[in-house]
Structure formats: C-alpha cells, structure tokens
Coordinates of C-alpha atoms in Angstrom, one line a residue:
M288 CA 51.1 51.3 13.9
Y289 CA 47.8 51.7 12.4
A290 CA 44.4 50.9 13.0
K291 CA 43.1 48.7 11.1
I292 CA 39.4 47.2 10.6
A293 CA 38.4 44.1 8.4
T294 CA 37.8 43.9 5.1
G295 CA 35.0 41.6 4.9
I296 CA 36.4 39.9 2.5
E297 CA 36.8 36.0 3.6
G298 CA 40.7 35.6 2.6
L299 CA 41.0 39.1 1.5
D300 CA 43.5 40.8 4.8
K301 CA 45.3 38.2 4.7
I302 CA 47.3 39.3 1.0
I303 CA 46.6 43.0 2.5
G304 CA 48.5 42.9 6.1
G305 CA 46.0 43.0 8.3
G306 CA 43.3 45.1 7.0
F307 CA 42.2 48.7 5.5
I308 CA 44.1 50.8 7.8
K309 CA 40.7 52.8 9.4
G310 CA 40.4 55.8 7.3
S311 CA 42.6 55.3 4.7
I312 CA 40.1 55.9 1.4
I313 CA 40.5 52.9 -1.6
T314 CA 40.4 52.0 -5.0
V315 CA 38.3 49.8 -6.7
S316 CA 38.1 49.3 -10.2
G317 CA 37.2 46.6 -12.6
S318 CA 35.3 45.8 -15.9
T319 CA 32.0 44.7 -16.4
G320 CA 30.9 41.9 -14.4
S321 CA 33.5 42.3 -12.0
G322 CA 31.6 42.4 -8.7
R323 CA 32.8 46.1 -8.3
T324 CA 29.5 46.6 -6.7
T325 CA 29.5 43.2 -4.5
F326 CA 32.6 43.9 -3.1
G327 CA 31.9 47.2 -1.5
M328 CA 27.9 46.6 0.3
Q329 CA 30.0 43.3 1.6
F330 CA 33.2 45.2 2.9
L331 CA 29.5 46.9 4.5
V332 CA 26.8 44.7 5.6
N333 CA 30.3 42.5 7.1
G334 CA 30.7 45.8 9.2
A335 CA 27.9 45.9 10.3
L336 CA 26.4 42.7 11.2
E337 CA 30.1 41.2 12.4
H338 CA 31.9 44.4 14.3
N339 CA 29.3 46.7 14.9
E340 CA 30.5 49.2 12.3
P341 CA 27.7 51.6 10.1
G342 CA 27.7 51.7 6.8
I343 CA 26.6 54.0 3.9
F344 CA 26.3 53.2 0.6
I345 CA 26.3 56.1 -2.0
S346 CA 25.5 55.4 -5.5
F347 CA 25.4 58.1 -8.2
D348 CA 24.4 55.4 -11.4
Q349 CA 21.7 53.2 -10.2
P350 CA 18.8 53.8 -8.8
K351 CA 18.0 51.9 -4.9
Y352 CA 15.4 49.8 -5.8
L353 CA 18.3 47.6 -8.7
I354 CA 20.6 47.4 -6.0
F355 CA 18.3 45.9 -3.3
G356 CA 17.3 43.8 -6.7
N357 CA 20.5 42.9 -7.4
M358 CA 21.7 42.4 -4.1
S359 CA 19.4 39.8 -3.8
S360 CA 20.9 37.2 -4.9
F361 CA 23.4 37.1 -1.5
M362 CA 22.7 36.0 2.0
W363 CA 22.4 39.6 3.0
N364 CA 18.8 41.1 4.6
L365 CA 20.2 44.4 2.8
V366 CA 16.0 45.6 3.5
E367 CA 16.6 44.4 7.2
L368 CA 20.2 46.8 7.6
E369 CA 18.9 49.6 6.3
R370 CA 15.5 49.5 9.0
E371 CA 18.4 49.7 11.3
K372 CA 20.5 51.4 10.3
K373 CA 23.5 50.0 9.8
V374 CA 23.6 49.9 6.0
L375 CA 22.3 53.2 4.7
V376 CA 21.7 53.0 0.7
I377 CA 21.3 56.8 -0.7
E378 CA 20.9 57.3 -4.5
Y379 CA 22.4 61.2 -4.7
P380 CA 20.8 62.7 -8.3
H381 CA 21.9 63.4 -11.3
S382 CA 20.6 67.2 -11.0
E383 CA 22.7 68.0 -7.7
F384 CA 26.1 65.9 -8.7
Q385 CA 27.2 70.0 -9.6
S386 CA 26.8 71.2 -6.0
F387 CA 28.2 67.7 -4.1
F388 CA 30.5 70.3 -2.1
Q389 CA 28.2 72.6 -1.5
K390 CA 26.1 70.0 -0.5
E391 CA 28.0 68.1 0.9
K392 CA 26.8 69.1 4.7
A393 CA 24.0 66.7 4.3
I394 CA 26.1 63.2 4.4
I395 CA 27.7 64.3 7.0
D396 CA 25.3 65.3 8.9
I397 CA 24.3 60.8 8.3
I398 CA 27.6 60.1 9.2
D399 CA 27.7 62.0 12.2
T400 CA 23.7 61.2 13.7
L401 CA 23.9 57.8 12.6
G402 CA 27.9 57.7 13.8
I403 CA 28.9 55.9 10.3
E404 CA 32.4 54.0 9.8
R405 CA 32.1 53.1 6.8
A406 CA 31.6 54.7 2.9
V407 CA 31.3 53.3 -0.5
L408 CA 31.2 55.5 -3.2
D409 CA 29.8 53.8 -6.6
P410 CA 30.1 54.7 -9.3
I411 CA 32.9 57.9 -9.6
G412 CA 33.0 57.7 -12.8
P413 CA 29.5 60.0 -13.2
L414 CA 30.1 62.5 -10.4
L415 CA 33.5 62.9 -12.3
M416 CA 31.8 63.9 -16.0
S417 CA 30.1 66.4 -14.1
F418 CA 33.4 68.6 -13.1
P419 CA 34.8 70.6 -15.7
A420 CA 37.4 69.1 -17.8
E421 CA 39.6 72.0 -17.7
Q422 CA 39.7 71.4 -13.6
K423 CA 39.0 67.8 -12.7
Q424 CA 42.1 66.4 -11.5
A425 CA 41.8 69.7 -9.1
Y426 CA 38.4 68.7 -8.1
I427 CA 39.3 65.0 -7.5
H428 CA 41.7 66.5 -5.1
K429 CA 39.1 68.1 -3.4
L430 CA 36.7 65.1 -3.3
I431 CA 39.4 63.4 -1.6
N432 CA 40.4 65.5 1.1
S433 CA 36.1 66.9 1.7
I434 CA 36.0 62.3 1.9
R435 CA 39.0 62.6 4.8
K436 CA 37.1 65.0 6.8
W437 CA 33.6 62.3 6.9
G438 CA 36.2 60.2 8.9
T439 CA 34.8 56.8 7.5
T440 CA 37.0 53.8 5.9
T441 CA 35.3 54.2 2.4
L442 CA 35.2 52.2 -0.9
I443 CA 35.3 54.3 -4.5
I444 CA 34.2 52.1 -7.2
A445 CA 35.8 53.2 -10.2
E446 CA 35.4 52.5 -14.1
E447 CA 37.8 50.9 -15.5
K448 CA 40.0 52.2 -18.8
P449 CA 41.3 49.9 -21.0
F450 CA 44.6 49.1 -21.1
L451 CA 46.0 51.0 -24.3
G452 CA 49.5 48.4 -24.0
S453 CA 49.8 49.1 -20.1
S454 CA 49.9 45.8 -18.3
I455 CA 48.8 48.0 -15.1
P456 CA 45.1 48.3 -15.0
Y457 CA 43.8 52.2 -14.6
T458 CA 40.6 54.0 -13.5
E459 CA 38.9 55.9 -16.3
Y460 CA 39.9 59.0 -14.3
G461 CA 43.1 58.0 -12.9
I462 CA 41.6 58.2 -9.1
E463 CA 43.6 55.5 -7.9
N464 CA 46.6 58.2 -7.5
Y465 CA 45.1 60.1 -4.5
T466 CA 43.6 57.6 -2.9
D467 CA 45.4 55.0 0.0
G468 CA 45.4 51.6 -1.5
Y469 CA 44.4 50.5 -4.8
I470 CA 42.0 46.9 -6.1
H471 CA 41.5 45.8 -9.5
L472 CA 39.2 43.1 -10.1
G473 CA 39.7 41.8 -13.2
W474 CA 39.8 38.0 -15.9
K475 CA 41.8 35.7 -17.4
I476 CA 42.3 32.8 -19.1
I477 CA 43.3 29.9 -18.1
N478 CA 43.2 26.6 -19.5
N479 CA 40.2 27.8 -21.9
K480 CA 38.0 29.5 -19.0
R481 CA 37.5 32.6 -18.2
T482 CA 38.9 32.9 -14.8
R483 CA 38.3 36.1 -12.0
V484 CA 41.5 37.7 -11.1
I485 CA 42.1 39.8 -7.7
D486 CA 45.3 42.0 -7.9
I487 CA 46.4 44.0 -4.8
L488 CA 48.2 47.2 -6.4
K489 CA 48.8 49.8 -3.8
M490 CA 48.3 49.7 0.5
R491 CA 50.0 52.4 1.7
G492 CA 51.4 51.7 5.1
S493 CA 51.0 47.8 4.9
V494 CA 52.7 45.0 4.1
H495 CA 50.4 43.7 1.0
E496 CA 51.0 40.7 -1.9
N497 CA 52.2 41.8 -4.9
K498 CA 50.4 38.0 -6.4
L499 CA 47.8 37.8 -8.7
Y500 CA 44.8 36.0 -6.5
Q501 CA 41.6 33.8 -7.9
Y502 CA 38.1 35.2 -6.1
I503 CA 34.3 33.5 -6.6
I504 CA 31.2 35.3 -6.1
D505 CA 28.8 32.8 -5.0
I506 CA 25.7 33.3 -2.7
N507 CA 28.0 34.9 0.5
G508 CA 29.6 37.2 -1.7
I509 CA 33.3 36.7 -2.0
R510 CA 35.6 35.1 -1.4
I511 CA 40.0 35.1 -2.1
G512 CA 41.0 31.8 -3.8
K513 CA 44.2 30.3 -5.1
E514 CA 47.2 32.8 -5.3
L515 CA 47.6 32.3 -9.6
K516 CA 51.1 30.5 -10.4
D517 CA 53.4 31.3 -13.9

C-alpha cells in the first residue's frame, strides 16, 4: 500500500481514494478564474496547519506581493506562515528560466533545510516556454525526473489548452502525460448558470471517481460539492 497524504481540499480525499500518494506529482489545470492557484495554496496551507508538513510555492509568473494580495480574501495568514517557515513563497526570476536545471540545487537546499514536504509550481507554462521547441518533450521529462528527486508531494499548475473538438481537456504542453495524476477545474452551464466543476482524469495507484462534481470557492478556500447528475 502506498502512503497517502490529505489534500487539504474539503471533500476531495473521498473521491480520489484517500488523498494524494506521498511523493507523487499531480497536474492541476483549468481555465482563467477556475481557482488553480487557490487549489495549490490551499494544499500547502492546510498541509502546514493541519499536518505539520511545510510547503513551498514557486511562482513562475506572478510576483510575490500579488500572490499574497490575491490570497488575502481567504482565511489564511500567509505572512505569518512564511515567517514561521511553514509556507515559503518564491518568485522564480524569468532571467533564470533557461538555467533552471543548473540552479536547481538552490531549491533542493531549501527543501532539505526546512524539511519541505509539499510543493506547488505555478504556472508551469512560462518555464516550459523557455525550453527549445524541438526539445520540449525531452525537457519536460527531465523536469519531472528532477522534481521526483525533491521527495515532495508536488502540484504542477498548468494552463488549459482549447479542447479543439475533444471531450477530454488537455494542458498547453501535455505535462499531464508525465505526472501521476491529473485534476481539471472547469465550468459547466447548469440551469443557465455558470458552475465550477472538478474532473479527476488520472490518479495512479488510487481508485478514484470518474464522475463530475461541483466545487465551491469561499473564504475557507475550495470545497467539493455534490455530484453532477446527467
């Protein structure tokens, strides 16, 4: 049996077979406004507060002050959590994207020093965009192998690619093909109302639901709602 950890998302553990497998890498994708960053931060905050598992949030896009500002509507004191080294937020400079693998040791040193057990990379697109186009898949494979060496349970936040006629959502660079799990956050029109919907597309090593569920975002973060009926 694989050891599992609580996701920190209310109601999610139940539909993915008891939580994330410890040390696994999960892709979380969705469209604008779906709550991808909130999902990632909640995973870290609740891990730190409820399970004493320190986390690191690596931003490849937004500056730290914007992340703190955007998360200020939730009941999370990120300033205090960072001061106590329970949740560390890092802006990864664009100027260093192409040398990510050469400078990866700095991240590993932080993980080892602080005993980091959870990690979030958000969003992965800007980093992947910096890799040479003709070698992108090889670099993605290399990235996943590097993250596995961290020993953390990791969420990779990815941008959604237009469906182009497919009923299955894909990410911009197909990173979900390399990770252990794939969770998609999306929208569905129900009774003329736009409703947030979560879809568990892959979760290796777990018996997970193949149904769509509503999810709600409030001051406590994300919580899973009722199953969507046909």
